[in-house]
Amino acid sequence: MSEVDLFNYQQNLFERICNLEELGRAFEAVQRNGGAPGVDGVTIEEFERRLPQEMNQLKRDLESWVYEPSPVRRVEIPKPGGTGVRKLGIPTVRDRVLHAAIKAVLEPIFDPLFSEHSYGFRPKRNQQQAVSAAQRMVQAGKEHVVDIDLAQFFDRIHHDRLIYRLGLQIRDKRILRLIGKILRSGVMKDGVVTATSEGSVQGSPLSPLLSNGVLDELDRELERRGLEFCRFADDCNIFVKSQKAAQRVMQSVTRFIEKRLKLVVNREKSKVALSKAVKFLGMTILAGTVAISAQSMSKAMDKTRELTPRGTSQSLEQTVERINSWYVGWASYYKMTQYPSQLATIEAHLRRRLRMRIVSQQKRRRHLFEKLLQRGVPRGRAAKTAYSNRQRWALSHSWVVQQAFPNRCFIHELGQEIMSDQQYSHWFPLEVWIKLS
C-alpha cells in the first residue's frame, strides 16, 4: 500500500469499524471460528437469530460512545504434562464481533510493517514456512539455537506500551480509545469480576494482531543486531554459529525483553542448545532435516491410547470416528516431517490398538478362533493362536491376527480403490477405515 493509499485508508477508520457491512463480515469470521458463549451466556446461534437487531444496536452503541465491553469469561486449560494451566478468556459473541472488525480494519495497516521473520497469525503465513526458514538457517551452519520462552506472555502485555506502539501508525485516536476499553474490560471467574491493568485476552480475535504489534519491537531489535531468527507468536528461536555466541545472545536479548518490553523470560524453559535438542512448533531440525520432535511423538502416542481405551463400552465404529477426527488433522500438520516412518509409527500403533479391540470383543477363545476362521486363517494356525496363553496385546501383534486384519482393512477408500500395502503413502493423511462382518 503506497503512502497516498495508506493516507486515504486511514481516513475515517472508526467509521469503517462501525459500518454494518464490516460488522457483518466480522460476525461471519466469528461464526467460522465457533466457540463457547461469554459471560452473558449468548451462543453464536442465538446471536445469529437476532443478527439485524444486534448489529444495529452495536453500531449505535459505538457511534454514541455508550459501548462498554463485557468482562471476559476466564477458562483455565491444563497444560500438557501437568505443568500448570493456560488462562484463556472468552469474550461475549457481541464483543468478539467488534474485535474481529477492528482486526480486519487494522491488519492492512500493520501487517506490511511486520518483520519477514514473523510467521504467526499473519495472512499467507504459517507454521510450515517458519519451520522451513529455521531449517535453512541450520543448513547454513547456524545450528546453535537460542530458544526463548516468554512466561505468561498474553497476561503480561503492557497496556501503555502497546497503545503507544499502535499510536505510531494509527492517527484516529478513537480507535486507540476503543482498544484501551477492550484491554481493560476485566475478567470474570466464579462470578467475580477482576480488573485488568495488563495483558490481552488469549481467545480474542484481536489478540494475535496486538501480540504481533508488541513483539515486532523485539523483531526489529534482533534485525538491528544482524541476528537470524524465526518467530511464531511468542515462540522465538535465534540461530547462531557457536555456543559462546548463543550464550551471549541469550543474556543480552533477555535483558532487552525484560527491561524494554516489560515482559518476563521463563528461564526454566528457555535454553541454549543445538537444533537437534530444540522443539520449534512441534518439529526438530535434525542434521539439517525436519523431523517431528520427540515430545510431539510422545504426545501423539499418548493420544492414540486415549482414543483407543481398554474396557470401553464405545463401539468400534465410534472409536474409528474419533481417530479420524484427530488423526487426519494431526497428520496434515506433521506431514512436513522428512521422516515418513514417524507417521508410519503412529499409524501402526493405531492399527495394533484397533486389532487389540477386535480381539477383546471376542469374549471367549472359541469366539476368537471362529472369527479367525471367518477371516480366512487356516484352521490349524487359528487354533494355535486363539488357544494360546498370549494376552490380547500380544495377540494383536501376532502374525495370524495381522493376516486376518491386514493394513488394508484400516485404509479409507477416499473415493478411489483401496490401496494395497505397497501403494500406501504415509505422506498424506488417510482416514482409518474398517468394516468387519
C-alpha positions as a printed NumPy array, in Angstrom:
array([[  0.   ,   0.   ,   0.   ],
       [  1.514,   3.341,  -1.108],
       [  1.75 ,   6.309,   1.251],
       [ -1.137,   8.001,  -0.566],
       [ -3.282,   4.869,  -0.395],
       [ -2.385,   4.424,   3.263],
       [ -3.292,   8.038,   3.992],
       [ -6.653,   7.616,   2.276],
       [ -7.279,   4.3  ,   4.025],
       [ -6.55 ,   5.868,   7.409],
       [ -9.326,   8.398,   6.959],
       [-12.432,   7.549,   8.963],
       [-11.089,   4.275,  10.386],
       [-13.61 ,   4.393,  13.197],
       [-16.472,   4.777,  10.709],
       [-15.159,   1.732,   8.845],
       [-15.408,  -0.359,  12.002],
       [-18.973,   0.871,  12.671],
       [-20.086,   0.054,   9.134],
       [-22.807,  -2.619,   9.092],
       [-21.171,  -4.485,   6.202],
       [-17.872,  -4.645,   8.085],
       [-19.62 ,  -5.822,  11.233],
       [-21.477,  -8.436,   9.175],
       [-18.207,  -9.8  ,   7.773],
       [-16.798,  -9.81 ,  11.299],
       [-19.726, -11.912,  12.519],
       [-19.12 , -14.399,   9.695],
       [-15.493, -14.721,  10.844],
       [-16.632, -15.282,  14.435],
       [-19.161, -17.851,  13.237],
       [-16.495, -19.762,  11.286],
       [-14.238, -19.916,  14.33 ],
       [-17.051, -21.085,  16.593],
       [-16.527, -21.031,  20.311],
       [-18.411, -21.004,  23.585],
       [-20.58 , -18.167,  24.912],
       [-19.167, -15.427,  27.12 ],
       [-20.379, -14.162,  30.49 ],
       [-23.831, -13.347,  29.083],
       [-24.435, -16.966,  28.056],
       [-25.441, -15.995,  24.487],
       [-24.347, -18.578,  21.909],
       [-23.405, -17.827,  18.313],
       [-26.651, -19.469,  17.161],
       [-28.757, -17.308,  19.468],
       [-26.889, -14.183,  18.365],
       [-27.472, -15.081,  14.713],
       [-31.229, -15.442,  15.223],
       [-31.44 , -11.75 ,  16.034],
       [-28.498, -10.636,  13.932],
       [-30.018,  -7.477,  12.367],
       [-31.058,  -6.128,  15.76 ],
       [-27.684,  -6.991,  17.331],
       [-25.696,  -5.386,  14.503],
       [-27.747,  -2.201,  14.518],
       [-27.54 ,  -1.921,  18.308],
       [-23.781,  -2.434,  18.266],
       [-23.401,   0.231,  15.579],
       [-25.492,   2.706,  17.597],
       [-23.609,   1.975,  20.812],
       [-20.252,   2.533,  19.108],
       [-21.25 ,   5.751,  17.376],
       [-22.779,   7.231,  20.522],
       [-19.863,   6.034,  22.709],
       [-22.085,   4.147,  25.115],
       [-20.489,   0.816,  24.143],
       [-18.922,  -0.965,  27.095],
       [-17.233,  -4.337,  26.609],
       [-18.3  ,  -7.128,  28.953],
       [-15.729,  -8.884,  31.153],
       [-14.289, -11.978,  29.529],
       [-15.108, -15.382,  30.958],
       [-11.969, -16.956,  32.385],
       [-11.294, -20.577,  31.437],
       [ -8.224, -22.455,  32.641],
       [ -6.916, -25.282,  30.461],
       [ -4.353, -27.714,  31.966],
       [ -1.019, -27.601,  30.154],
       [  0.458, -30.868,  28.843],
       [  2.477, -32.749,  31.413],
       [  0.76 , -31.114,  34.362],
       [  2.991, -28.022,  34.208],
       [  0.25 , -25.601,  35.216],
       [ -2.714, -24.075,  33.417],
       [ -3.166, -21.887,  30.362],
       [ -5.503, -18.991,  31.058],
       [ -7.936, -18.38 ,  28.223],
       [-10.575, -15.689,  28.024],
       [-13.905, -15.986,  26.233],
       [-15.438, -12.636,  25.26 ],
       [-19.153, -12.433,  24.527],
       [-20.173, -13.038,  20.916],
       [-21.063,  -9.334,  20.61 ],
       [-17.592,  -8.295,  21.765],
       [-15.92 , -10.891,  19.539],
       [-17.683,  -9.373,  16.52 ],
       [-16.221,  -5.973,  17.365],
       [-12.752,  -7.459,  17.97 ],
       [-12.893,  -9.169,  14.566],
       [-13.984,  -5.915,  12.883],
       [-11.104,  -3.974,  14.453],
       [ -8.65 ,  -6.682,  13.391],
       [ -9.951,  -6.641,   9.808],
       [ -9.617,  -2.852,   9.569],
       [ -6.18 ,  -2.575,  11.217],
       [ -4.461,  -5.61 ,   9.7  ],
       [ -3.864,  -3.968,   6.262],
       [ -2.059,  -1.134,   8.072],
       [  0.152,  -3.181,  10.38 ],
       [  0.869,  -6.467,   8.63 ],
       [  3.038,  -4.953,   5.84 ],
       [  5.156,  -3.338,   8.564],
       [  5.877,  -6.553,  10.45 ],
       [  9.178,  -8.391,  10.11 ],
       [  9.755, -11.019,   7.446],
       [ 10.926, -13.276,  10.286],
       [  7.479, -13.226,  11.921],
       [  5.153, -16.04 ,  10.823],
       [  2.415, -16.326,  13.439],
       [ -1.206, -15.272,  12.844],
       [ -0.475, -13.368,   9.651],
       [ -2.144, -13.601,   6.23 ],
       [ -0.484, -16.124,   3.909],
       [  1.987, -17.213,   6.599],
       [  2.017, -20.441,   8.581],
       [  3.993, -22.867,  10.728],
       [  5.388, -24.771,   7.76 ],
       [  7.037, -21.626,   6.419],
       [  8.545, -20.894,   9.831],
       [  9.957, -24.416,  10.131],
       [ 11.374, -24.221,   6.586],
       [ 13.077, -20.922,   7.434],
       [ 14.575, -22.454,  10.577],
       [ 15.804, -25.403,   8.521],
       [ 17.559, -23.083,   6.05 ],
       [ 19.366, -21.313,   8.883],
       [ 20.609, -24.584,  10.351],
       [ 21.698, -25.796,   6.92 ],
       [ 23.676, -22.556,   6.568],
       [ 25.744, -23.565,   9.593],
       [ 23.86 , -21.796,  12.368],
       [ 22.931, -24.868,  14.354],
       [ 23.192, -23.332,  17.839],
       [ 19.747, -22.151,  18.927],
       [ 18.685, -19.567,  21.487],
       [ 15.242, -20.83 ,  22.4  ],
       [ 13.366, -18.068,  24.24 ],
       [ 10.183, -18.819,  26.16 ],
       [  8.082, -15.912,  27.418],
       [  6.306, -16.578,  30.702],
       [  2.546, -15.905,  30.508],
       [  3.069, -13.575,  27.556],
       [ -0.568, -12.669,  26.863],
       [ -1.214, -11.964,  30.54 ],
       [  1.764,  -9.58 ,  30.805],
       [  1.34 ,  -7.313,  27.783],
       [  1.957,  -3.755,  28.968],
       [ -1.099,  -1.673,  28.019],
       [  0.607,   1.725,  27.818],
       [  3.459,   0.429,  25.667],
       [  1.002,  -1.349,  23.36 ],
       [ -1.194,   1.736,  22.896],
       [  1.908,   3.838,  22.262],
       [  3.13 ,   1.406,  19.581],
       [ -0.284,   1.354,  17.918],
       [ -0.44 ,   5.146,  18.029],
       [  2.716,   5.401,  15.915],
       [  0.658,   4.174,  12.948],
       [ -2.969,   4.991,  13.802],
       [ -3.927,   8.643,  13.617],
       [ -7.56 ,   8.095,  14.607],
       [ -7.384,   8.341,  18.407],
       [-10.905,   6.933,  18.69 ],
       [ -9.521,   3.546,  17.671],
       [ -6.892,   3.708,  20.412],
       [ -9.535,   4.67 ,  22.954],
       [-11.719,   1.739,  21.875],
       [ -8.825,  -0.741,  22.107],
       [ -7.975,   0.643,  25.532],
       [-11.54 ,  -0.058,  26.712],
       [-11.27 ,  -3.615,  25.388],
       [ -7.939,  -4.235,  27.129],
       [ -9.345,  -3.008,  30.447],
       [-12.671,  -4.875,  30.207],
       [-11.847,  -7.171,  33.128],
       [-12.076, -10.91 ,  33.764],
       [-14.893, -12.876,  35.394],
       [-14.166, -16.105,  37.223],
       [-16.626, -17.835,  39.554],
       [-18.927, -14.814,  39.31 ],
       [-16.261, -12.364,  40.481],
       [-15.   ,  -9.635,  38.132],
       [-11.326,  -8.654,  38.37 ],
       [ -9.977,  -5.515,  36.728],
       [ -7.208,  -5.943,  34.132],
       [ -4.325,  -3.471,  34.251],
       [ -2.122,  -5.542,  31.925],
       [ -2.456,  -8.353,  29.435],
       [ -4.606,  -9.141,  26.407],
       [ -7.283, -11.818,  26.178],
       [ -5.909, -15.081,  24.819],
       [ -9.013, -16.107,  22.92 ],
       [ -9.994, -12.778,  21.375],
       [ -9.855, -12.423,  17.552],
       [ -7.911,  -9.19 ,  18.096],
       [ -5.199, -10.538,  20.419],
       [ -2.955, -12.147,  17.76 ],
       [ -2.625,  -8.823,  15.913],
       [ -1.95 ,  -6.968,  19.165],
       [  0.646,  -9.55 ,  20.222],
       [  2.483,  -9.171,  16.922],
       [  2.418,  -5.414,  17.494],
       [  4.111,  -5.912,  20.863],
       [  6.72 ,  -8.402,  19.671],
       [  7.512,  -6.518,  16.464],
       [  9.72 ,  -4.34 ,  18.67 ],
       [ 11.718,  -7.468,  19.559],
       [ 11.913,  -8.416,  15.874],
       [ 13.331,  -5.006,  14.952],
       [ 15.919,  -5.202,  17.718],
       [ 17.081,  -8.633,  16.551],
       [ 17.287,  -7.366,  12.969],
       [ 19.256,  -4.313,  14.115],
       [ 21.78 ,  -6.679,  15.711],
       [ 22.06 ,  -8.696,  12.491],
       [ 20.704, -11.884,  14.056],
       [ 18.848, -14.584,  12.151],
       [ 15.679, -15.796,  13.82 ],
       [ 12.181, -17.198,  13.408],
       [  9.224, -16.1  ,  15.49 ],
       [  5.759, -17.607,  15.591],
       [  3.643, -15.64 ,  18.084],
       [  5.6  , -15.785,  21.363],
       [  7.732, -18.743,  20.232],
       [ 11.09 , -17.284,  19.141],
       [ 14.264, -19.107,  18.084],
       [ 17.522, -17.31 ,  17.266],
       [ 20.184, -19.155,  15.24 ],
       [ 23.934, -18.55 ,  15.634],
       [ 27.156, -20.39 ,  14.769],
       [ 28.684, -21.074,  18.184],
       [ 27.764, -21.952,  21.737],
       [ 29.608, -18.9  ,  23.051],
       [ 27.679, -16.558,  20.754],
       [ 24.418, -18.234,  21.715],
       [ 25.076, -17.704,  25.435],
       [ 25.913, -14.05 ,  24.828],
       [ 22.752, -13.517,  22.75 ],
       [ 20.595, -15.217,  25.38 ],
       [ 21.828, -12.848,  28.083],
       [ 21.533,  -9.636,  26.059],
       [ 18.139, -10.456,  24.493],
       [ 16.726, -11.455,  27.882],
       [ 17.765,  -8.061,  29.257],
       [ 16.081,  -6.302,  26.323],
       [ 12.836,  -8.237,  26.716],
       [ 12.543,  -7.688,  30.439],
       [ 13.738,  -4.085,  30.672],
       [ 12.417,  -2.66 ,  27.415],
       [  9.314,  -4.709,  26.674],
       [  8.357,  -5.24 ,  30.334],
       [  7.86 ,  -8.968,  29.719],
       [  9.282, -11.962,  31.59 ],
       [ 11.561, -14.648,  30.142],
       [ 10.908, -18.107,  31.565],
       [ 14.432, -19.149,  32.477],
       [ 13.41 , -22.726,  33.229],
       [ 12.082, -23.31 ,  29.719],
       [ 14.415, -21.025,  27.758],
       [ 17.687, -22.638,  26.751],
       [ 20.725, -22.63 ,  24.512],
       [ 21.21 , -25.897,  22.62 ],
       [ 21.964, -27.496,  19.29 ],
       [ 18.987, -27.532,  16.934],
       [ 18.546, -31.296,  17.339],
       [ 17.668, -30.711,  21.015],
       [ 15.187, -27.877,  20.404],
       [ 11.481, -28.179,  19.659],
       [ 10.084, -25.475,  17.371],
       [  6.369, -25.636,  16.541],
       [  6.371, -29.343,  17.288],
       [  9.315, -30.046,  14.969],
       [ 13.08 , -30.507,  15.345],
       [ 15.794, -29.647,  12.838],
       [ 17.908, -32.784,  12.848],
       [ 21.153, -32.65 ,  10.834],
       [ 19.542, -30.1  ,   8.545],
       [ 16.381, -32.146,   8.048],
       [ 12.922, -31.662,   9.534],
       [ 11.602, -34.264,  11.968],
       [  8.695, -34.473,  14.373],
       [ 10.104, -33.701,  17.806],
       [ 10.399, -36.429,  20.406],
       [  7.928, -34.556,  22.638],
       [  5.357, -34.362,  19.835],
       [  5.755, -38.061,  19.046],
       [  5.303, -38.909,  22.721],
       [  2.136, -36.816,  22.909],
       [  0.791, -38.495,  19.77 ],
       [  1.384, -41.946,  21.266],
       [ -0.44 , -40.839,  24.41 ],
       [ -3.299, -39.621,  22.226],
       [ -3.597, -42.987,  20.466],
       [ -4.001, -44.671,  23.852],
       [ -6.601, -42.087,  24.867],
       [ -8.576, -42.665,  21.66 ],
       [ -8.497, -46.458,  21.985],
       [ -9.085, -47.136,  25.697],
       [ -9.33 , -50.602,  27.139],
       [-12.555, -51.762,  28.713],
       [-14.712, -49.179,  26.966],
       [-18.365, -49.533,  26.035],
       [-17.69 , -47.446,  22.943],
       [-18.353, -49.246,  19.661],
       [-15.557, -49.876,  17.204],
       [-17.232, -47.524,  14.728],
       [-17.311, -44.725,  17.32 ],
       [-13.663, -45.315,  18.125],
       [-12.743, -45.117,  14.451],
       [-14.724, -41.898,  14.074],
       [-12.793, -40.321,  16.963],
       [ -9.494, -41.496,  15.484],
       [-10.387, -39.975,  12.118],
       [-11.317, -36.674,  13.718],
       [ -7.905, -36.402,  15.386],
       [ -5.505, -38.182,  13.048],
       [ -6.384, -36.527,   9.753],
       [ -5.693, -33.096,  11.246],
       [ -2.584, -34.265,  13.108],
       [ -1.03 , -35.886,  10.057],
       [ -1.928, -32.93 ,   7.822],
       [  0.236, -30.737,  10.032],
       [  3.087, -33.14 ,  10.76 ],
       [  3.457, -34.356,   7.181],
       [  6.159, -31.663,   6.917],
       [  8.476, -34.244,   8.501],
       [ 11.171, -35.604,   6.213],
       [ 10.971, -38.918,   8.05 ],
       [  7.746, -40.62 ,   6.858],
       [  8.486, -43.519,   9.207],
       [  7.392, -41.252,  12.071],
       [  3.872, -41.094,  10.657],
       [  4.049, -44.817,   9.933],
       [  4.878, -45.456,  13.597],
       [  1.729, -43.678,  14.805],
       [ -0.431, -45.356,  12.167],
       [  0.957, -48.779,  13.021],
       [  0.262, -48.213,  16.7  ],
       [ -3.322, -47.171,  15.924],
       [ -3.855, -50.296,  13.836],
       [ -2.416, -52.509,  16.561],
       [ -4.691, -50.981,  19.191],
       [ -7.691, -51.473,  16.895],
       [ -6.688, -55.11 ,  16.403],
       [ -6.48 , -55.427,  20.177],
       [-10.043, -54.075,  20.427],
       [-11.198, -56.65 ,  17.89 ],
       [ -9.507, -59.437,  19.863],
       [-11.036, -58.094,  23.109],
       [-14.525, -58.188,  21.608],
       [-14.241, -61.964,  21.256],
       [-15.242, -62.802,  24.818],
       [-14.08 , -66.412,  24.646],
       [-11.133, -68.117,  22.996],
       [-13.612, -70.111,  20.934],
       [-15.106, -66.888,  19.575],
       [-11.67 , -65.641,  18.552],
       [-10.993, -68.977,  16.861],
       [-14.243, -68.694,  14.871],
       [-13.527, -65.067,  13.915],
       [-10.088, -66.005,  12.604],
       [-11.631, -68.805,  10.541],
       [-14.155, -66.319,   9.086],
       [-11.252, -64.063,   8.106],
       [ -9.584, -66.837,   6.092],
       [ -6.973, -68.073,   8.563],
       [ -6.175, -71.811,   8.169],
       [ -7.766, -73.92 ,  10.903],
       [ -4.502, -75.063,  12.466],
       [ -3.   , -71.589,  12.707],
       [ -6.281, -70.148,  14.01 ],
       [ -6.457, -72.777,  16.771],
       [ -2.818, -72.38 ,  17.756],
       [ -3.271, -68.584,  18.086],
       [ -6.701, -68.479,  19.706],
       [ -5.989, -71.159,  22.322],
       [ -2.522, -69.918,  23.258],
       [ -1.774, -68.29 ,  26.612],
       [ -0.929, -64.974,  24.973],
       [ -2.852, -61.924,  26.169],
       [ -4.774, -59.589,  23.857],
       [ -1.959, -57.042,  23.445],
       [  0.475, -59.751,  22.394],
       [ -2.171, -61.346,  20.164],
       [ -2.786, -58.013,  18.408],
       [  0.797, -58.14 ,  17.13 ],
       [  0.763, -61.803,  16.142],
       [  1.265, -62.797,  12.529],
       [ -2.106, -64.566,  12.384],
       [ -4.168, -61.63 ,  13.673],
       [ -2.332, -59.279,  11.306],
       [ -3.113, -61.604,   8.412],
       [ -6.776, -61.777,   9.429],
       [ -6.972, -57.992,   9.713],
       [ -4.285, -56.648,   7.341],
       [ -3.385, -52.99 ,   6.943],
       [ -5.751, -52.549,   4.016],
       [ -8.681, -53.062,   6.402],
       [ -7.73 , -49.783,   8.011],
       [ -7.237, -47.596,   4.948],
       [-10.073, -45.373,   3.778],
       [-11.066, -45.556,   0.132],
       [-11.244, -41.755,  -0.251],
       [-13.24 , -42.054,  -3.452],
       [-10.713, -44.402,  -5.038],
       [ -9.929, -48.079,  -4.896],
       [ -8.492, -49.196,  -1.579],
       [ -4.736, -49.027,  -1.938],
       [ -2.547, -52.043,  -1.436],
       [  0.045, -52.042,   1.326],
       [  2.808, -51.301,  -1.207],
       [  0.968, -48.265,  -2.585],
       [  0.192, -46.859,   0.849],
       [  1.918, -43.482,   1.193],
       [  2.498, -42.002,   4.636],
       [  2.981, -38.544,   3.174],
       [ -0.76 , -37.965,   3.093],
       [ -3.243, -38.309,   5.945],
       [ -5.688, -41.119,   5.332],
       [ -8.743, -41.87 ,   7.396],
       [ -8.682, -45.118,   9.3  ],
       [-11.471, -47.298,   7.97 ],
       [-12.732, -50.687,   8.933],
       [-15.814, -52.68 ,   8.09 ],
       [-15.974, -56.092,   9.695],
       [-18.651, -58.727,   9.205]])
